[in-house]
N, CA, C and O atoms as a GROMACS GRO file, in nm:
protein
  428
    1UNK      N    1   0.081  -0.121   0.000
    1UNK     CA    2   0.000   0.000   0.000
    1UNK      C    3   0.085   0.127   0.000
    1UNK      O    4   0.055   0.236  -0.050
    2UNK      N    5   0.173   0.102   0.050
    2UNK     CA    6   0.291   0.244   0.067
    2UNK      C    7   0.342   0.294  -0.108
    2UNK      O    8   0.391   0.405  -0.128
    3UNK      N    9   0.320   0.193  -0.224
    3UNK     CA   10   0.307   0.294  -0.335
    3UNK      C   11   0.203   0.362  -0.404
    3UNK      O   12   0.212   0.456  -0.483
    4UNK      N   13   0.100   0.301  -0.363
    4UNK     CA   14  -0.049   0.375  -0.387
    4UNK      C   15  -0.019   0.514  -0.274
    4UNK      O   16  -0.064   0.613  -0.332
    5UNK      N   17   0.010   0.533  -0.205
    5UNK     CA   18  -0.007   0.580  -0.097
    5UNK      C   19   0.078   0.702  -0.147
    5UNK      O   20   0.020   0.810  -0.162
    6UNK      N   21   0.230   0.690  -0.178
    6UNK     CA   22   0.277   0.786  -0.204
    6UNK      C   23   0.266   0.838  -0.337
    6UNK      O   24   0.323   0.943  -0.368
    7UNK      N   25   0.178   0.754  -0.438
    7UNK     CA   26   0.126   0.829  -0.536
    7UNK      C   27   0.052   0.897  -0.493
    7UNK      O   28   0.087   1.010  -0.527
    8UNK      N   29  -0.057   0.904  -0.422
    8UNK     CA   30  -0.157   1.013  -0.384
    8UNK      C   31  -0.085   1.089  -0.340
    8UNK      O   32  -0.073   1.192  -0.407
    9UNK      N   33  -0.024   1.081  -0.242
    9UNK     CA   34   0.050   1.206  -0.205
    9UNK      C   35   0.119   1.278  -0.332
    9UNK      O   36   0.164   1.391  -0.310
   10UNK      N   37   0.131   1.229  -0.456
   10UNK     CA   38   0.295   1.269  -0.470
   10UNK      C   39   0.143   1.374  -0.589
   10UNK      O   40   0.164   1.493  -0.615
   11UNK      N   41   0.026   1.313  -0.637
   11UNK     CA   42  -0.040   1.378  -0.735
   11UNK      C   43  -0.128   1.486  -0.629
   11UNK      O   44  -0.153   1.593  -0.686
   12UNK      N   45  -0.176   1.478  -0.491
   12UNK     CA   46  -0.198   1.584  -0.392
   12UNK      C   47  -0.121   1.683  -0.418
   12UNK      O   48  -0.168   1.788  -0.461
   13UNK      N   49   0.020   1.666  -0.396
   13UNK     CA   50   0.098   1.777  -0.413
   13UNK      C   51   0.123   1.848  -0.529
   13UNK      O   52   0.129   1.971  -0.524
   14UNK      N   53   0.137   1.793  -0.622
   14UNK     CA   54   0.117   1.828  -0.788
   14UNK      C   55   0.024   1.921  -0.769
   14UNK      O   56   0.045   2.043  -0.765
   15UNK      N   57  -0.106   1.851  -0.754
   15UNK     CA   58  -0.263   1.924  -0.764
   15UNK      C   59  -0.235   2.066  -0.662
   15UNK      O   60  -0.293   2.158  -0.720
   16UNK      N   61  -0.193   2.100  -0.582
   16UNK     CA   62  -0.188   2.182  -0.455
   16UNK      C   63  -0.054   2.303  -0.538
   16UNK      O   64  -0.064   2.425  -0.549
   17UNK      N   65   0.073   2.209  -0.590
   17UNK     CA   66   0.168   2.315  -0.665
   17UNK      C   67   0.060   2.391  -0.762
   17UNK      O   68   0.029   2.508  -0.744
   18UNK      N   69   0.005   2.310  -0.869
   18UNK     CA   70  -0.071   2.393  -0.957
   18UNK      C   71  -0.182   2.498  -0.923
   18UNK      O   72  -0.196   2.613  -0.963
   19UNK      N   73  -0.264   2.418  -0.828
   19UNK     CA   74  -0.387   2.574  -0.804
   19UNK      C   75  -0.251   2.706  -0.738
   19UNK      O   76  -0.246   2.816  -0.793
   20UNK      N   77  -0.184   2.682  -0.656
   20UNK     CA   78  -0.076   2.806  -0.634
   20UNK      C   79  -0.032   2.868  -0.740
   20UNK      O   80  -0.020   2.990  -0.737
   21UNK      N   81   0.000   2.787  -0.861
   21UNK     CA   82   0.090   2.838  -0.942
   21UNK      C   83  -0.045   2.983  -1.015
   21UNK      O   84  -0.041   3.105  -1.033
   22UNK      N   85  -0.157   2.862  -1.037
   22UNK     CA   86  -0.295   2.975  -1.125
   22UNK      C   87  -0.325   3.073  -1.038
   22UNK      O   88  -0.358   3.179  -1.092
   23UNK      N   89  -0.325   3.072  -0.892
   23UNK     CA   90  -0.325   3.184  -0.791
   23UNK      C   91  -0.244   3.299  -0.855
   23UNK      O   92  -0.294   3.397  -0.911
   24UNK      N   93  -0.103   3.273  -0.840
   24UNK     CA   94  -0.002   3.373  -0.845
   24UNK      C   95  -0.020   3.448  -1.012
   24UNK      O   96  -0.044   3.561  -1.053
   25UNK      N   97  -0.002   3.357  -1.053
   25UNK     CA   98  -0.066   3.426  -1.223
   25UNK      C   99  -0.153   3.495  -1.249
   25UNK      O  100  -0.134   3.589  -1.326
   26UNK      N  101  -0.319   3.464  -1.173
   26UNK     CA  102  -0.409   3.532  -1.221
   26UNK      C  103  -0.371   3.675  -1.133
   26UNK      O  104  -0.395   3.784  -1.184
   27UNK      N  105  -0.287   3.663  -0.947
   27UNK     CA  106  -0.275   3.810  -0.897
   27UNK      C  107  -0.183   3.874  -1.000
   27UNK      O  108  -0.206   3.987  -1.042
   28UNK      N  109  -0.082   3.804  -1.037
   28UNK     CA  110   0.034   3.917  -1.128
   28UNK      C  111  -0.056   3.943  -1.248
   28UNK      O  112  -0.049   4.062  -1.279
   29UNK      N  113  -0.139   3.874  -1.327
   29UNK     CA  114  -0.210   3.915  -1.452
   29UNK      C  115  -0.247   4.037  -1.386
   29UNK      O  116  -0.162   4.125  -1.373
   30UNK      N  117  -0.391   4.056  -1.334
   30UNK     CA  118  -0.434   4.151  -1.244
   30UNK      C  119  -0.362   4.286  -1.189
   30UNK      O  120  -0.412   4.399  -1.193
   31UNK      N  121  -0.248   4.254  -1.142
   31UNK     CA  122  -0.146   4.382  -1.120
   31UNK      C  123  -0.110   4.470  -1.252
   31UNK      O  124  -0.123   4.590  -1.274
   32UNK      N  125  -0.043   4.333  -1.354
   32UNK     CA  126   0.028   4.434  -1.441
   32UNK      C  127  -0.102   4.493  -1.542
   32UNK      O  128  -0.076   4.574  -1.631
   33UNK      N  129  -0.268   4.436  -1.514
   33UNK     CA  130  -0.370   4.528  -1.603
   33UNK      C  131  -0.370   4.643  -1.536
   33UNK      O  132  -0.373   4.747  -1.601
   34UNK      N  133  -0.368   4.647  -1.436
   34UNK     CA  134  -0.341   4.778  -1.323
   34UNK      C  135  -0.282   4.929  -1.387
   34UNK      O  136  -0.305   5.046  -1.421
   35UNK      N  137  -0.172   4.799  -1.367
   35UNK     CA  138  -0.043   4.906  -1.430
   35UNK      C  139  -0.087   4.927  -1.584
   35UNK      O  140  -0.105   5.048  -1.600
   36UNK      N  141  -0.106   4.876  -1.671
   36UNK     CA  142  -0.170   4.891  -1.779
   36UNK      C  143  -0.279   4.999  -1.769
   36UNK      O  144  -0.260   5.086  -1.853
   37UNK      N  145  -0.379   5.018  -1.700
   37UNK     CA  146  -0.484   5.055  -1.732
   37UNK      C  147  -0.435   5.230  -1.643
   37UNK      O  148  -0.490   5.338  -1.664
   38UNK      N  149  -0.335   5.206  -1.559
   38UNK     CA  150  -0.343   5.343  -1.479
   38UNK      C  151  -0.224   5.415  -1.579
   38UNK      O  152  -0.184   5.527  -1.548
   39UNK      N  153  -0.179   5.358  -1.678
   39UNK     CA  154  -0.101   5.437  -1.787
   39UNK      C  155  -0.203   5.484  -1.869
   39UNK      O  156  -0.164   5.577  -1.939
   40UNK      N  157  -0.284   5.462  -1.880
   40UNK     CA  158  -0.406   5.513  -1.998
   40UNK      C  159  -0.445   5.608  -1.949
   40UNK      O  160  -0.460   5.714  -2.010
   41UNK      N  161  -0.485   5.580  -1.759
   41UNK     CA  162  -0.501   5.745  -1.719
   41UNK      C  163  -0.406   5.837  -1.682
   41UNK      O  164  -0.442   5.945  -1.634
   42UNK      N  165  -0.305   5.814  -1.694
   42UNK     CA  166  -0.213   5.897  -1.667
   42UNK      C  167  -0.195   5.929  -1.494
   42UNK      O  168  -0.195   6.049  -1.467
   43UNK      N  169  -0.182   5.853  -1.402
   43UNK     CA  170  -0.152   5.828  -1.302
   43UNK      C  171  -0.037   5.809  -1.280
   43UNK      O  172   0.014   5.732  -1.360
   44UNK      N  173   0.072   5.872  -1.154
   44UNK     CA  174   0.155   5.893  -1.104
   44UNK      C  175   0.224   5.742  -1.034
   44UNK      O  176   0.156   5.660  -0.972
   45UNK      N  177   0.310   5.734  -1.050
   45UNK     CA  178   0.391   5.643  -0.971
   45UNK      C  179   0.317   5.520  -0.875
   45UNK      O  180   0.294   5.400  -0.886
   46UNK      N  181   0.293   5.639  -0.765
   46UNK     CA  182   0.268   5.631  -0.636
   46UNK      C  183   0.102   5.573  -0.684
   46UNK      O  184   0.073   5.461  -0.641
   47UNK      N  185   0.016   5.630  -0.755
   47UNK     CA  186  -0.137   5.612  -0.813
   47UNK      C  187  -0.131   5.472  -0.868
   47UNK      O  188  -0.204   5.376  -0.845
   48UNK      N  189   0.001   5.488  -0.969
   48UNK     CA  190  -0.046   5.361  -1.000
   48UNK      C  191  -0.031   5.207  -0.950
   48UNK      O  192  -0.094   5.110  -0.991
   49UNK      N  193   0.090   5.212  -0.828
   49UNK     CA  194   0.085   5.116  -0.708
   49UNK      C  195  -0.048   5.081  -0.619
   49UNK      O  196  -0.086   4.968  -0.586
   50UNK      N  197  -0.096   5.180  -0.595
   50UNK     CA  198  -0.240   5.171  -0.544
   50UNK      C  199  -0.328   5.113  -0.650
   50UNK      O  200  -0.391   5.010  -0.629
   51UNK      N  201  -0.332   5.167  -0.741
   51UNK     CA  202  -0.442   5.168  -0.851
   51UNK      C  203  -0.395   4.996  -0.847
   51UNK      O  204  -0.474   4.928  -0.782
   52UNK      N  205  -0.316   4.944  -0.889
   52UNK     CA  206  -0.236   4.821  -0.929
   52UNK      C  207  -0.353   4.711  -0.820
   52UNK      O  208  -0.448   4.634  -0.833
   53UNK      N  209  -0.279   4.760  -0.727
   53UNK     CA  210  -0.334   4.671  -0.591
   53UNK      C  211  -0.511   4.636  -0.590
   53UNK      O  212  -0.576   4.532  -0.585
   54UNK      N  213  -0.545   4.772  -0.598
   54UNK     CA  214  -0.708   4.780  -0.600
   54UNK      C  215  -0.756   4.643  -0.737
   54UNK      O  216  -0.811   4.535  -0.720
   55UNK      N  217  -0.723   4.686  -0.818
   55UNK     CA  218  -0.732   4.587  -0.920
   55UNK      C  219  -0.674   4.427  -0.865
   55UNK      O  220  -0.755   4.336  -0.880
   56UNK      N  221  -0.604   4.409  -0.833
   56UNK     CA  222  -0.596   4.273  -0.757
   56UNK      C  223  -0.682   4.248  -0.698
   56UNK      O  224  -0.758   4.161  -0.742
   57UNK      N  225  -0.708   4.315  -0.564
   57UNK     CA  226  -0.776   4.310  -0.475
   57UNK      C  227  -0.993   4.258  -0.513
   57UNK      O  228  -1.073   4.190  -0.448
   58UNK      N  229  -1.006   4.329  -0.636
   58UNK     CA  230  -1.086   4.348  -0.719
   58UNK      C  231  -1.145   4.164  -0.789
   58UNK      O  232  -1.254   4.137  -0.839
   59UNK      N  233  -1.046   4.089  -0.769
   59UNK     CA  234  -1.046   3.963  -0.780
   59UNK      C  235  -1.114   3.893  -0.723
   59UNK      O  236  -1.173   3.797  -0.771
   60UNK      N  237  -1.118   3.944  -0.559
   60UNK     CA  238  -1.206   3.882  -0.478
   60UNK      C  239  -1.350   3.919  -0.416
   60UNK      O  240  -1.416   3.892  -0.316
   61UNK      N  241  -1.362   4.002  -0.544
   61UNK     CA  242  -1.561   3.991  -0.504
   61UNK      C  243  -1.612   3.916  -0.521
   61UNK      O  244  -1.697   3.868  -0.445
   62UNK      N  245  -1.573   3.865  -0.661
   62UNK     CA  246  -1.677   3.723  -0.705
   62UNK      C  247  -1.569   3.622  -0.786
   62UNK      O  248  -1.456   3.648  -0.826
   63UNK      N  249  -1.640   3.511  -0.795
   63UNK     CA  250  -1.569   3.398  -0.848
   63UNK      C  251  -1.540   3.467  -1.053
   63UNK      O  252  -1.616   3.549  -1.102
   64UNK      N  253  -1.424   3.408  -1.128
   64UNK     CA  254  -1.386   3.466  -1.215
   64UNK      C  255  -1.359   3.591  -1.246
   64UNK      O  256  -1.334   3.660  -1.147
   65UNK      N  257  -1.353   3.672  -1.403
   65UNK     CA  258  -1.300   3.761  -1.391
   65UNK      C  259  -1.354   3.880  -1.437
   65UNK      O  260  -1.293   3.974  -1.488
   66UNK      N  261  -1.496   3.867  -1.412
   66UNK     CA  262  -1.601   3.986  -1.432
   66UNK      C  263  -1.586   4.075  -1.332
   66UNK      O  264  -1.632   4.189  -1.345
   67UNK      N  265  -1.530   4.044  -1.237
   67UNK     CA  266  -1.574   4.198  -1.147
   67UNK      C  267  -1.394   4.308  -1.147
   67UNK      O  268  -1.368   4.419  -1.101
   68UNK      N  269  -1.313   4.210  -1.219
   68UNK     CA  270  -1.214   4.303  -1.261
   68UNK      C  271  -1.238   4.394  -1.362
   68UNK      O  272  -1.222   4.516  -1.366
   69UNK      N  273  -1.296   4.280  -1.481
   69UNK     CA  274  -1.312   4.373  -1.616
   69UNK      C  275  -1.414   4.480  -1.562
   69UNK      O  276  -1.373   4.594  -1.583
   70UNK      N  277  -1.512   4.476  -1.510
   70UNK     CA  278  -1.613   4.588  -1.450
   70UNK      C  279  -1.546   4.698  -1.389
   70UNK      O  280  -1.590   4.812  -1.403
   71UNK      N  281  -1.409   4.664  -1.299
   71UNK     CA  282  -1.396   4.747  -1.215
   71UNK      C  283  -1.282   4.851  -1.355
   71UNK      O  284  -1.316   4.968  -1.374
   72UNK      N  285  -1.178   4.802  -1.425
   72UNK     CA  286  -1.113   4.880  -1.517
   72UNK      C  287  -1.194   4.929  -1.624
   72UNK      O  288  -1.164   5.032  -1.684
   73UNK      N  289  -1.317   4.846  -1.656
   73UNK     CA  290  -1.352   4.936  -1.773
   73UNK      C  291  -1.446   5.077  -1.685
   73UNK      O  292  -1.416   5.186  -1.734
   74UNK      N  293  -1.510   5.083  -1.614
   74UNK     CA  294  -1.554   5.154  -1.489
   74UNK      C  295  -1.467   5.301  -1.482
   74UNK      O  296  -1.502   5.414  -1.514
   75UNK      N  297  -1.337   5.250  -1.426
   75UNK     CA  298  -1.234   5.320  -1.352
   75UNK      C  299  -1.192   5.412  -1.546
   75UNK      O  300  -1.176   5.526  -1.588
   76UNK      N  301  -1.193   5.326  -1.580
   76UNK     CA  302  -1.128   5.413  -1.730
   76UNK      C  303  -1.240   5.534  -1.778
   76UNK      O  304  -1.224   5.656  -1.786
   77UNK      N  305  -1.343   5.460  -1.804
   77UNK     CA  306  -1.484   5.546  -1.832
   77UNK      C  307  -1.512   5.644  -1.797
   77UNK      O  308  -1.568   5.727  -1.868
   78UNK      N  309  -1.464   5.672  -1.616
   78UNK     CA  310  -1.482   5.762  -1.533
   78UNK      C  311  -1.348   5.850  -1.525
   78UNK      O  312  -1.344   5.954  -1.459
   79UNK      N  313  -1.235   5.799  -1.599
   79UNK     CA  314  -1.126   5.897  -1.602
   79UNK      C  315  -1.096   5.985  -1.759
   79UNK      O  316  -1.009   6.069  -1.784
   80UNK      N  317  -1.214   5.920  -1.854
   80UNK     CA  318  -1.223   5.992  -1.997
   80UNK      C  319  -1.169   5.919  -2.076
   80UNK      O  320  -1.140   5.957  -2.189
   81UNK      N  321  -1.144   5.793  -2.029
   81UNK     CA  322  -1.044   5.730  -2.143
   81UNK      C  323  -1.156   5.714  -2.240
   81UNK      O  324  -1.264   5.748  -2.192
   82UNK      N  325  -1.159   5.671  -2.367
   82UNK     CA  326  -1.212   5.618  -2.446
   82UNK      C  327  -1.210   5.433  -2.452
   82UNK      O  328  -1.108   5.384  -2.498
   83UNK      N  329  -1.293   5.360  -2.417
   83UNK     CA  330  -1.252   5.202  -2.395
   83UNK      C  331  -1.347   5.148  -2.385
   83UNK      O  332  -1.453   5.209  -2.368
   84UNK      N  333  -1.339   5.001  -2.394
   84UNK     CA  334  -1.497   4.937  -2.393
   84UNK      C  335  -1.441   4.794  -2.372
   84UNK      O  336  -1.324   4.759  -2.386
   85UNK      N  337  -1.563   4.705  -2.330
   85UNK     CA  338  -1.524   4.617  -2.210
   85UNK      C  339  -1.408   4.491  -2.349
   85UNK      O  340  -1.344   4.399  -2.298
   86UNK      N  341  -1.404   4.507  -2.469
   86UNK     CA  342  -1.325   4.386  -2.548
   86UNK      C  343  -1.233   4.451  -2.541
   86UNK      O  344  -1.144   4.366  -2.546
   87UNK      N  345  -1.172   4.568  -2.530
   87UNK     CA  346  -1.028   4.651  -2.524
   87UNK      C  347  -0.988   4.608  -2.374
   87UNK      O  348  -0.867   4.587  -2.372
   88UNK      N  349  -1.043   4.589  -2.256
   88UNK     CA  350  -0.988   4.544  -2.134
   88UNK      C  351  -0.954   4.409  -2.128
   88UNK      O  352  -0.847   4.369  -2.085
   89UNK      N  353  -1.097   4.295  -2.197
   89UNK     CA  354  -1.082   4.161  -2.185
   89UNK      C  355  -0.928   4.140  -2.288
   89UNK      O  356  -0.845   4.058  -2.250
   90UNK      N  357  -0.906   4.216  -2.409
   90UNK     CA  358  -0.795   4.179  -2.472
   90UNK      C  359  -0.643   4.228  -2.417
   90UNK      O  360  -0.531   4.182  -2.440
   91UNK      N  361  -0.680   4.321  -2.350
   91UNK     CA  362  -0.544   4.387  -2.254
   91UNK      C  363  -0.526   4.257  -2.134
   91UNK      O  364  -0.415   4.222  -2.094
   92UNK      N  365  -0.660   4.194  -2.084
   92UNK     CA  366  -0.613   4.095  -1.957
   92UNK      C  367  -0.594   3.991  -1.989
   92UNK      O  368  -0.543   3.909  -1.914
   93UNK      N  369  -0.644   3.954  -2.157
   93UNK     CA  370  -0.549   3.795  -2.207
   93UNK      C  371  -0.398   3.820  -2.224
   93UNK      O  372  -0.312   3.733  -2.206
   94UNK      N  373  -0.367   3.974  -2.270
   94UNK     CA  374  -0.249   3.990  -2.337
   94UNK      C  375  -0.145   3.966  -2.154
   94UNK      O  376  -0.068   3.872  -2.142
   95UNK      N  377  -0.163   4.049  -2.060
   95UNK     CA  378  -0.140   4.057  -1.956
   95UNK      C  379  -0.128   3.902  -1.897
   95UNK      O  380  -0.027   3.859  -1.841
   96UNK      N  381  -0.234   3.837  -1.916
   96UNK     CA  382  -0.233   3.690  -1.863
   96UNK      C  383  -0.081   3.630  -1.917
   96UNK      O  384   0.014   3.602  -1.844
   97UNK      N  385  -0.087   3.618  -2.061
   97UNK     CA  386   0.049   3.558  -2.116
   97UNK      C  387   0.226   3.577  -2.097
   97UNK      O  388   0.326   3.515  -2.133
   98UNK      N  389   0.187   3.743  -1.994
   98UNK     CA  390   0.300   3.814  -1.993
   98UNK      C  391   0.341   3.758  -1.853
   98UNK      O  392   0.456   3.729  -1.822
   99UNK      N  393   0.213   3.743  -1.762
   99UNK     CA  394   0.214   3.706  -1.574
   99UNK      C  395   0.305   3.557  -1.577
   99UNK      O  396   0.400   3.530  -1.504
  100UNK      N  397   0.233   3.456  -1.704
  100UNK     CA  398   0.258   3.327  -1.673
  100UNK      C  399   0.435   3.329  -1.732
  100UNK      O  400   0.531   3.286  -1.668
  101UNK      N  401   0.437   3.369  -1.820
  101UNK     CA  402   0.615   3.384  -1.893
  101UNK      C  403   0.687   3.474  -1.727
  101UNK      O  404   0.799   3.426  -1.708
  102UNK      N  405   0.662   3.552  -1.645
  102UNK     CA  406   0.712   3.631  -1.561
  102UNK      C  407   0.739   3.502  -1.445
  102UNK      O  408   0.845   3.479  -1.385
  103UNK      N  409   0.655   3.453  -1.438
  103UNK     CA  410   0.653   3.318  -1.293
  103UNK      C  411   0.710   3.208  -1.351
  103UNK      O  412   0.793   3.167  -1.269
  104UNK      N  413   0.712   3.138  -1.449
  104UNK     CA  414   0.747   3.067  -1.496
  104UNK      C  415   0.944   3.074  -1.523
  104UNK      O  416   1.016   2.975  -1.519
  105UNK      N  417   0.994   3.220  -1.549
  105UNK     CA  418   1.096   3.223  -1.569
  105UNK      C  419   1.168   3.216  -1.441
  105UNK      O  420   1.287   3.186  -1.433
  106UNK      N  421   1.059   3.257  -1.298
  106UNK     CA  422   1.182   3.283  -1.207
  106UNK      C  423   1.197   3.149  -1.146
  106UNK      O  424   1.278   3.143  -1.053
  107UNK      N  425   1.139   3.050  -1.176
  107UNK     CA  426   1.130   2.912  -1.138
  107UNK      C  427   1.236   2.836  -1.162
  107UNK      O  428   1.234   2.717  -1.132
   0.00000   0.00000   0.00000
């Protein structure tokens, strides 16, 4: 039984590395739309660290990734940008590909 045994364990841990790994990806995706989206408004340094965060943070209202795209296309709308919700969803796939190449390299 001790190799059944440490297969479960060994695919537990697998399973447990991976949801961490999609954690850390979807927060860094999330940050760098941040940073993305607080360059469109022209926000300061310091604005767009905050701004960055809020948008993370923004992750955990609801399950998936509607209440981000709501909250940047929102936040843009209300700062004059010109934008609409397929210009954000295509900025947070582009962003997604950039988070997973960023984690992946420091590994």
């Amino acid at each position: 039984m001790t190799t059944f045994d440490d297969r479960e364990r060994a695919f537990e841990n697998m399973f447990a590395h991976d949801q961490e790994m999609l954690f850390r990806i979807v927060a860094r995706r999330n940050r760098l739309l941040g940073e993305w989206a607080a360059a469109k408004m022209g926000l300061t340094p310091e604005e767009t660290d905050a701004y960055a965060k809020s948008v993370v943070q923004a992750e955990f209202e609801e399950a998936g990734d509607e209440d981000v795209i709501r909250k940047v296309v929102g936040d843009l709308t209300s700062a004059g940008v010109d934008t609409d919700e397929p210009t954000v969803r295509g900025a947070l796939e582009e962003q997604a590909v950039i988070a997973r190449r960023q984690l992946l390299e420091v590994k």
